[in-house]
PDB file of C-alpha atoms in Angstrom:
ATOM      1  CA  UNK A   1      -4.111  -7.306 -18.883  1.00 51.00           C
ATOM      2  CA  UNK A   2      -4.495  -3.666 -17.877  1.00 60.00           C
ATOM      3  CA  UNK A   3      -7.476  -2.743 -15.715  1.00 74.00           C
ATOM      4  CA  UNK A   4      -7.831   0.559 -17.548  1.00 82.00           C
ATOM      5  CA  UNK A   5      -7.197   1.219 -21.244  1.00 87.00           C
ATOM      6  CA  UNK A   6      -3.673   2.507 -21.812  1.00 88.00           C
ATOM      7  CA  UNK A   7      -4.871   5.813 -23.281  1.00 93.00           C
ATOM      8  CA  UNK A   8      -7.104   6.447 -20.272  1.00 92.00           C
ATOM      9  CA  UNK A   9      -4.292   5.646 -17.838  1.00 90.00           C
ATOM     10  CA  UNK A  10      -1.992   8.024 -19.684  1.00 93.00           C
ATOM     11  CA  UNK A  11      -4.657  10.738 -19.517  1.00 95.00           C
ATOM     12  CA  UNK A  12      -5.051  10.193 -15.766  1.00 95.00           C
ATOM     13  CA  UNK A  13      -1.277  10.373 -15.282  1.00 94.00           C
ATOM     14  CA  UNK A  14      -1.168  13.624 -17.215  1.00 96.00           C
ATOM     15  CA  UNK A  15      -3.944  15.222 -15.188  1.00 97.00           C
ATOM     16  CA  UNK A  16      -2.835  14.586 -11.621  1.00 97.00           C
ATOM     17  CA  UNK A  17       0.014  16.211  -9.726  1.00 97.00           C
ATOM     18  CA  UNK A  18       3.434  15.615 -11.186  1.00 97.00           C
ATOM     19  CA  UNK A  19       5.532  12.753  -9.892  1.00 96.00           C
ATOM     20  CA  UNK A  20       8.134  14.202  -7.484  1.00 96.00           C
ATOM     21  CA  UNK A  21      11.717  14.004  -8.714  1.00 96.00           C
ATOM     22  CA  UNK A  22      12.829  11.646  -5.936  1.00 97.00           C
ATOM     23  CA  UNK A  23      10.024   9.236  -6.825  1.00 97.00           C
ATOM     24  CA  UNK A  24      10.904   9.436 -10.517  1.00 97.00           C
ATOM     25  CA  UNK A  25      14.408   8.308  -9.579  1.00 97.00           C
ATOM     26  CA  UNK A  26      13.099   5.468  -7.396  1.00 97.00           C
ATOM     27  CA  UNK A  27      10.806   4.346 -10.197  1.00 96.00           C
ATOM     28  CA  UNK A  28      13.705   4.301 -12.660  1.00 97.00           C
ATOM     29  CA  UNK A  29      16.106   2.501 -10.311  1.00 96.00           C
ATOM     30  CA  UNK A  30      13.490  -0.115  -9.430  1.00 96.00           C
ATOM     31  CA  UNK A  31      12.987  -1.004 -13.089  1.00 95.00           C
ATOM     32  CA  UNK A  32      16.742  -1.142 -13.655  1.00 96.00           C
ATOM     33  CA  UNK A  33      17.817  -3.142 -10.620  1.00 95.00           C
ATOM     34  CA  UNK A  34      14.980  -5.084  -8.994  1.00 93.00           C
ATOM     35  CA  UNK A  35      13.120  -8.225  -9.997  1.00 91.00           C
ATOM     36  CA  UNK A  36       9.375  -7.821 -10.651  1.00 92.00           C
ATOM     37  CA  UNK A  37       9.521  -4.017 -10.847  1.00 92.00           C
ATOM     38  CA  UNK A  38       5.819  -3.924 -11.798  1.00 89.00           C
ATOM     39  CA  UNK A  39       5.113  -4.372  -8.071  1.00 90.00           C
ATOM     40  CA  UNK A  40       5.969  -0.691  -7.616  1.00 93.00           C
ATOM     41  CA  UNK A  41       2.922   1.551  -7.086  1.00 94.00           C
ATOM     42  CA  UNK A  42       3.907   4.080  -9.743  1.00 93.00           C
ATOM     43  CA  UNK A  43       2.901   7.645 -10.494  1.00 96.00           C
ATOM     44  CA  UNK A  44      -0.912   7.633 -10.474  1.00 96.00           C
ATOM     45  CA  UNK A  45      -1.441   5.155  -7.647  1.00 97.00           C
ATOM     46  CA  UNK A  46       1.252   6.921  -5.683  1.00 98.00           C
ATOM     47  CA  UNK A  47      -0.627  10.212  -5.995  1.00 98.00           C
ATOM     48  CA  UNK A  48      -3.836   8.472  -4.904  1.00 98.00           C
ATOM     49  CA  UNK A  49      -2.125   7.102  -1.789  1.00 98.00           C
ATOM     50  CA  UNK A  50      -0.578  10.485  -1.034  1.00 98.00           C
ATOM     51  CA  UNK A  51      -3.952  12.199  -1.501  1.00 98.00           C
ATOM     52  CA  UNK A  52      -5.775   9.791   0.837  1.00 98.00           C
ATOM     53  CA  UNK A  53      -3.044  10.181   3.439  1.00 98.00           C
ATOM     54  CA  UNK A  54      -3.211  13.962   3.258  1.00 98.00           C
ATOM     55  CA  UNK A  55      -7.005  13.881   3.640  1.00 98.00           C
ATOM     56  CA  UNK A  56      -6.826  12.143   7.010  1.00 97.00           C
ATOM     57  CA  UNK A  57      -3.518  13.720   8.161  1.00 98.00           C
ATOM     58  CA  UNK A  58      -2.345  10.609  10.000  1.00 98.00           C
ATOM     59  CA  UNK A  59       0.001  10.554  12.939  1.00 98.00           C
ATOM     60  CA  UNK A  60       0.611   6.798  12.802  1.00 98.00           C
ATOM     61  CA  UNK A  61       0.730   4.638   9.645  1.00 98.00           C
ATOM     62  CA  UNK A  62       1.530   0.963   9.173  1.00 98.00           C
ATOM     63  CA  UNK A  63       2.622  -0.451   5.822  1.00 98.00           C
ATOM     64  CA  UNK A  64       2.951  -4.189   5.232  1.00 98.00           C
ATOM     65  CA  UNK A  65       5.242  -4.727   2.243  1.00 98.00           C
ATOM     66  CA  UNK A  66       7.793  -1.967   1.582  1.00 98.00           C
ATOM     67  CA  UNK A  67       9.366  -3.246  -1.676  1.00 97.00           C
ATOM     68  CA  UNK A  68      11.542  -0.301  -2.862  1.00 98.00           C
ATOM     69  CA  UNK A  69       9.764   2.311  -0.763  1.00 98.00           C
ATOM     70  CA  UNK A  70       7.752   4.171  -3.390  1.00 98.00           C
ATOM     71  CA  UNK A  71       4.353   3.822  -1.698  1.00 98.00           C
ATOM     72  CA  UNK A  72       5.975   4.324   1.708  1.00 98.00           C
ATOM     73  CA  UNK A  73       7.143   7.780   0.697  1.00 98.00           C
ATOM     74  CA  UNK A  74       3.767   8.651  -0.871  1.00 98.00           C
ATOM     75  CA  UNK A  75       1.941   7.716   2.329  1.00 98.00           C
ATOM     76  CA  UNK A  76       4.481   9.580   4.470  1.00 98.00           C
ATOM     77  CA  UNK A  77       3.722  12.788   2.561  1.00 98.00           C
ATOM     78  CA  UNK A  78       0.438  13.072   4.484  1.00 98.00           C
ATOM     79  CA  UNK A  79       1.853  12.575   7.976  1.00 98.00           C
ATOM     80  CA  UNK A  80       1.515  15.362  10.524  1.00 98.00           C
ATOM     81  CA  UNK A  81       4.717  17.044  11.675  1.00 96.00           C
ATOM     82  CA  UNK A  82       5.546  14.484  14.370  1.00 97.00           C
ATOM     83  CA  UNK A  83       3.967  11.531  12.561  1.00 98.00           C
ATOM     84  CA  UNK A  84       5.645   8.250  11.684  1.00 98.00           C
ATOM     85  CA  UNK A  85       5.119   5.371   9.277  1.00 98.00           C
ATOM     86  CA  UNK A  86       6.205   1.886  10.313  1.00 98.00           C
ATOM     87  CA  UNK A  87       6.883  -0.217   7.238  1.00 98.00           C
ATOM     88  CA  UNK A  88       7.608  -3.960   7.177  1.00 98.00           C
ATOM     89  CA  UNK A  89       9.675  -5.711   4.506  1.00 98.00           C
ATOM     90  CA  UNK A  90      10.684  -9.367   4.436  1.00 97.00           C
ATOM     91  CA  UNK A  91      13.587  -9.013   1.957  1.00 96.00           C
ATOM     92  CA  UNK A  92      16.656  -7.794   3.830  1.00 96.00           C
ATOM     93  CA  UNK A  93      18.616  -7.488   0.579  1.00 96.00           C
ATOM     94  CA  UNK A  94      16.664  -4.303  -0.139  1.00 97.00           C
ATOM     95  CA  UNK A  95      17.925  -2.541   3.004  1.00 97.00           C
ATOM     96  CA  UNK A  96      20.701  -0.469   1.415  1.00 97.00           C
ATOM     97  CA  UNK A  97      18.478   0.621  -1.475  1.00 97.00           C
ATOM     98  CA  UNK A  98      15.603   1.494   0.837  1.00 97.00           C
ATOM     99  CA  UNK A  99      17.746   3.592   3.146  1.00 97.00           C
ATOM    100  CA  UNK A 100      19.109   5.459   0.125  1.00 97.00           C
ATOM    101  CA  UNK A 101      15.617   6.047  -1.238  1.00 98.00           C
ATOM    102  CA  UNK A 102      14.267   7.355   2.056  1.00 98.00           C
ATOM    103  CA  UNK A 103      17.262   9.637   2.584  1.00 97.00           C
ATOM    104  CA  UNK A 104      16.643  11.201  -0.836  1.00 96.00           C
ATOM    105  CA  UNK A 105      13.291  12.625   0.313  1.00 97.00           C
ATOM    106  CA  UNK A 106      12.117  15.163   2.865  1.00 95.00           C
ATOM    107  CA  UNK A 107      10.083  12.529   4.728  1.00 97.00           C
ATOM    108  CA  UNK A 108      12.874  10.037   5.393  1.00 95.00           C
ATOM    109  CA  UNK A 109      13.040  10.866   9.117  1.00 97.00           C
ATOM    110  CA  UNK A 110       9.372   9.919   9.469  1.00 98.00           C
ATOM    111  CA  UNK A 111       9.939   6.365   8.213  1.00 98.00           C
ATOM    112  CA  UNK A 112      10.748   3.456  10.528  1.00 98.00           C
ATOM    113  CA  UNK A 113      11.828   0.368   8.594  1.00 98.00           C
ATOM    114  CA  UNK A 114      11.359  -3.141  10.006  1.00 98.00           C
ATOM    115  CA  UNK A 115      12.669  -6.380   8.477  1.00 98.00           C
ATOM    116  CA  UNK A 116      11.150  -9.786   9.080  1.00 97.00           C
ATOM    117  CA  UNK A 117       7.874 -11.666   9.037  1.00 96.00           C
ATOM    118  CA  UNK A 118       4.935  -9.282   9.237  1.00 97.00           C
ATOM    119  CA  UNK A 119       2.879 -11.448  11.606  1.00 96.00           C
ATOM    120  CA  UNK A 120       5.665 -11.509  14.187  1.00 96.00           C
ATOM    121  CA  UNK A 121       6.546  -7.824  13.912  1.00 97.00           C
ATOM    122  CA  UNK A 122       2.910  -6.699  14.133  1.00 96.00           C
ATOM    123  CA  UNK A 123       2.377  -8.965  17.143  1.00 93.00           C
ATOM    124  CA  UNK A 124       5.352  -7.390  18.917  1.00 94.00           C
ATOM    125  CA  UNK A 125       4.428  -3.788  18.105  1.00 93.00           C
ATOM    126  CA  UNK A 126       3.237  -1.858  21.174  1.00 92.00           C
ATOM    127  CA  UNK A 127       1.297   0.613  19.032  1.00 92.00           C
ATOM    128  CA  UNK A 128      -2.464   0.992  18.746  1.00 93.00           C
ATOM    129  CA  UNK A 129      -4.565   3.690  17.142  1.00 97.00           C
ATOM    130  CA  UNK A 130      -3.160   3.443  13.624  1.00 98.00           C
ATOM    131  CA  UNK A 131      -4.757   6.077  11.423  1.00 98.00           C
ATOM    132  CA  UNK A 132      -3.919   4.317   8.172  1.00 98.00           C
ATOM    133  CA  UNK A 133      -2.734   0.830   7.191  1.00 98.00           C
ATOM    134  CA  UNK A 134      -1.575  -0.144   3.694  1.00 98.00           C
ATOM    135  CA  UNK A 135      -1.374  -3.870   2.937  1.00 98.00           C
ATOM    136  CA  UNK A 136       0.704  -4.747  -0.122  1.00 97.00           C
ATOM    137  CA  UNK A 137       2.591  -7.947   0.670  1.00 95.00           C
ATOM    138  CA  UNK A 138       2.080 -11.669  -0.003  1.00 94.00           C
ATOM    139  CA  UNK A 139      -1.477 -11.881  -1.293  1.00 92.00           C
ATOM    140  CA  UNK A 140      -2.359 -15.215   0.313  1.00 93.00           C
ATOM    141  CA  UNK A 141      -2.073 -13.557   3.740  1.00 95.00           C
ATOM    142  CA  UNK A 142      -4.009 -10.357   3.001  1.00 96.00           C
ATOM    143  CA  UNK A 143      -7.032 -11.349   5.055  1.00 96.00           C
ATOM    144  CA  UNK A 144      -4.816 -12.612   7.875  1.00 96.00           C
ATOM    145  CA  UNK A 145      -3.101  -9.205   7.962  1.00 97.00           C
ATOM    146  CA  UNK A 146      -6.495  -7.476   7.903  1.00 98.00           C
ATOM    147  CA  UNK A 147      -7.628  -9.469  10.930  1.00 97.00           C
ATOM    148  CA  UNK A 148      -4.305  -9.053  12.714  1.00 96.00           C
ATOM    149  CA  UNK A 149      -4.275  -5.258  12.507  1.00 97.00           C
ATOM    150  CA  UNK A 150      -7.987  -4.548  12.769  1.00 98.00           C
ATOM    151  CA  UNK A 151      -8.075  -3.917  16.525  1.00 97.00           C
ATOM    152  CA  UNK A 152      -4.949  -1.754  16.230  1.00 97.00           C
ATOM    153  CA  UNK A 153      -6.722   0.696  13.889  1.00 98.00           C
ATOM    154  CA  UNK A 154      -8.666   3.580  15.408  1.00 98.00           C
ATOM    155  CA  UNK A 155     -12.331   4.139  14.684  1.00 98.00           C
ATOM    156  CA  UNK A 156     -12.498   6.174  11.472  1.00 98.00           C
ATOM    157  CA  UNK A 157      -9.093   4.924  10.340  1.00 98.00           C
ATOM    158  CA  UNK A 158      -8.386   3.568   6.876  1.00 98.00           C
ATOM    159  CA  UNK A 159      -7.131   0.159   5.783  1.00 98.00           C
ATOM    160  CA  UNK A 160      -6.070   0.006   2.118  1.00 98.00           C
ATOM    161  CA  UNK A 161      -5.344  -3.311   0.397  1.00 98.00           C
ATOM    162  CA  UNK A 162      -3.615  -3.421  -2.994  1.00 97.00           C
ATOM    163  CA  UNK A 163      -4.090  -5.722  -6.015  1.00 96.00           C
ATOM    164  CA  UNK A 164      -7.687  -6.699  -5.241  1.00 97.00           C
ATOM    165  CA  UNK A 165      -8.761  -6.745  -8.901  1.00 96.00           C
ATOM    166  CA  UNK A 166      -5.888  -9.108  -9.738  1.00 95.00           C
ATOM    167  CA  UNK A 167      -5.661  -8.032 -13.396  1.00 92.00           C
ATOM    168  CA  UNK A 168      -9.409  -8.541 -13.770  1.00 93.00           C
ATOM    169  CA  UNK A 169      -9.339 -12.201 -12.794  1.00 95.00           C
ATOM    170  CA  UNK A 170     -11.548 -11.784  -9.711  1.00 96.00           C
ATOM    171  CA  UNK A 171     -14.573 -10.846 -11.816  1.00 94.00           C
ATOM    172  CA  UNK A 172     -13.781 -13.269 -14.643  1.00 91.00           C
ATOM    173  CA  UNK A 173     -13.945 -17.037 -14.940  1.00 93.00           C
ATOM    174  CA  UNK A 174     -10.404 -17.752 -13.717  1.00 94.00           C
ATOM    175  CA  UNK A 175     -10.284 -20.052 -10.727  1.00 94.00           C
ATOM    176  CA  UNK A 176      -6.597 -20.517  -9.914  1.00 95.00           C
ATOM    177  CA  UNK A 177      -5.534 -20.561  -6.264  1.00 95.00           C
ATOM    178  CA  UNK A 178      -4.307 -16.934  -6.118  1.00 94.00           C
ATOM    179  CA  UNK A 179      -7.472 -15.622  -7.723  1.00 96.00           C
ATOM    180  CA  UNK A 180      -9.625 -17.601  -5.301  1.00 97.00           C
ATOM    181  CA  UNK A 181      -7.730 -16.144  -2.331  1.00 96.00           C
ATOM    182  CA  UNK A 182      -8.208 -12.552  -3.473  1.00 97.00           C
ATOM    183  CA  UNK A 183     -11.840 -13.135  -4.432  1.00 97.00           C
ATOM    184  CA  UNK A 184     -12.471 -14.557  -0.945  1.00 97.00           C
ATOM    185  CA  UNK A 185     -10.802 -11.525   0.669  1.00 97.00           C
ATOM    186  CA  UNK A 186     -13.031  -9.154  -1.295  1.00 98.00           C
ATOM    187  CA  UNK A 187     -16.155 -11.146  -0.409  1.00 98.00           C
ATOM    188  CA  UNK A 188     -15.299 -11.307   3.301  1.00 98.00           C
ATOM    189  CA  UNK A 189     -14.612  -7.574   3.542  1.00 98.00           C
ATOM    190  CA  UNK A 190     -17.771  -6.779   1.538  1.00 98.00           C
ATOM    191  CA  UNK A 191     -19.819  -8.725   4.120  1.00 98.00           C
ATOM    192  CA  UNK A 192     -18.048  -7.195   7.154  1.00 98.00           C
ATOM    193  CA  UNK A 193     -20.467  -4.826   8.907  1.00 98.00           C
ATOM    194  CA  UNK A 194     -17.731  -3.329  11.085  1.00 98.00           C
ATOM    195  CA  UNK A 195     -16.434  -1.340   8.112  1.00 98.00           C
ATOM    196  CA  UNK A 196     -17.376   0.790   5.135  1.00 98.00           C
ATOM    197  CA  UNK A 197     -15.627  -0.246   1.960  1.00 98.00           C
ATOM    198  CA  UNK A 198     -15.207   0.328  -1.757  1.00 98.00           C
ATOM    199  CA  UNK A 199     -12.854  -0.868  -4.482  1.00 98.00           C
ATOM    200  CA  UNK A 200     -11.152   1.822  -6.546  1.00 97.00           C
ATOM    201  CA  UNK A 201     -10.148   0.642 -10.054  1.00 94.00           C
ATOM    202  CA  UNK A 202      -6.734   2.242  -9.643  1.00 94.00           C
ATOM    203  CA  UNK A 203      -3.941   0.248 -11.278  1.00 92.00           C
ATOM    204  CA  UNK A 204      -4.624  -3.324 -10.075  1.00 94.00           C
ATOM    205  CA  UNK A 205      -7.393  -2.330  -7.668  1.00 96.00           C
ATOM    206  CA  UNK A 206      -7.289  -0.635  -4.259  1.00 97.00           C
ATOM    207  CA  UNK A 207      -9.726  -1.829  -1.606  1.00 98.00           C
ATOM    208  CA  UNK A 208     -10.310   1.174   0.679  1.00 98.00           C
ATOM    209  CA  UNK A 209     -11.816   0.247   4.044  1.00 98.00           C
ATOM    210  CA  UNK A 210     -12.974   2.649   6.748  1.00 98.00           C
ATOM    211  CA  UNK A 211     -13.348   1.256  10.253  1.00 98.00           C
ATOM    212  CA  UNK A 212     -16.635   2.379  11.805  1.00 98.00           C
TER     213      UNK A 212
END
């Protein structure tokens, strides 16, 4: 099911900034060549991520779950001149496509791609003071990632978690294992007094968290 009616989503797409040409090409190639292409952020959510990034003008971003790089590029659009985004992807088979996608943009030099298990890579990273973190990987580990990176995020920094409405299942009667995991994540973050938080009904739901 769609979170928003199709006509409303189309209207929103038509009344935000146009999708950059490079991202149009990535969108098209993802749907042609990659399994589960619906995992791609897409035009409207991409503009939301870009907008949030530009508002805080980050110097250091972490992304967990690169997929084909669409959201990575959107987030990188807000980086300051010497900023960098570290993005972690578990599927090494996407390496050639990702490098091609990043090279097709004007932010490619600001992107550092890591392959492997996110927990290990984050644990080995020497960086602290992340301005923005975007979590869009295996959903069962979302809260683990949140806890793992929390102390690495500066006060006032943003943590954004994707797919928190789970096609509407979290506020319905469904009780499958995946839905329970995401519902628990939302409840735990809602009760966390260290942060300010709200869920944006963008695409499949973005949980935007500001560290106090």
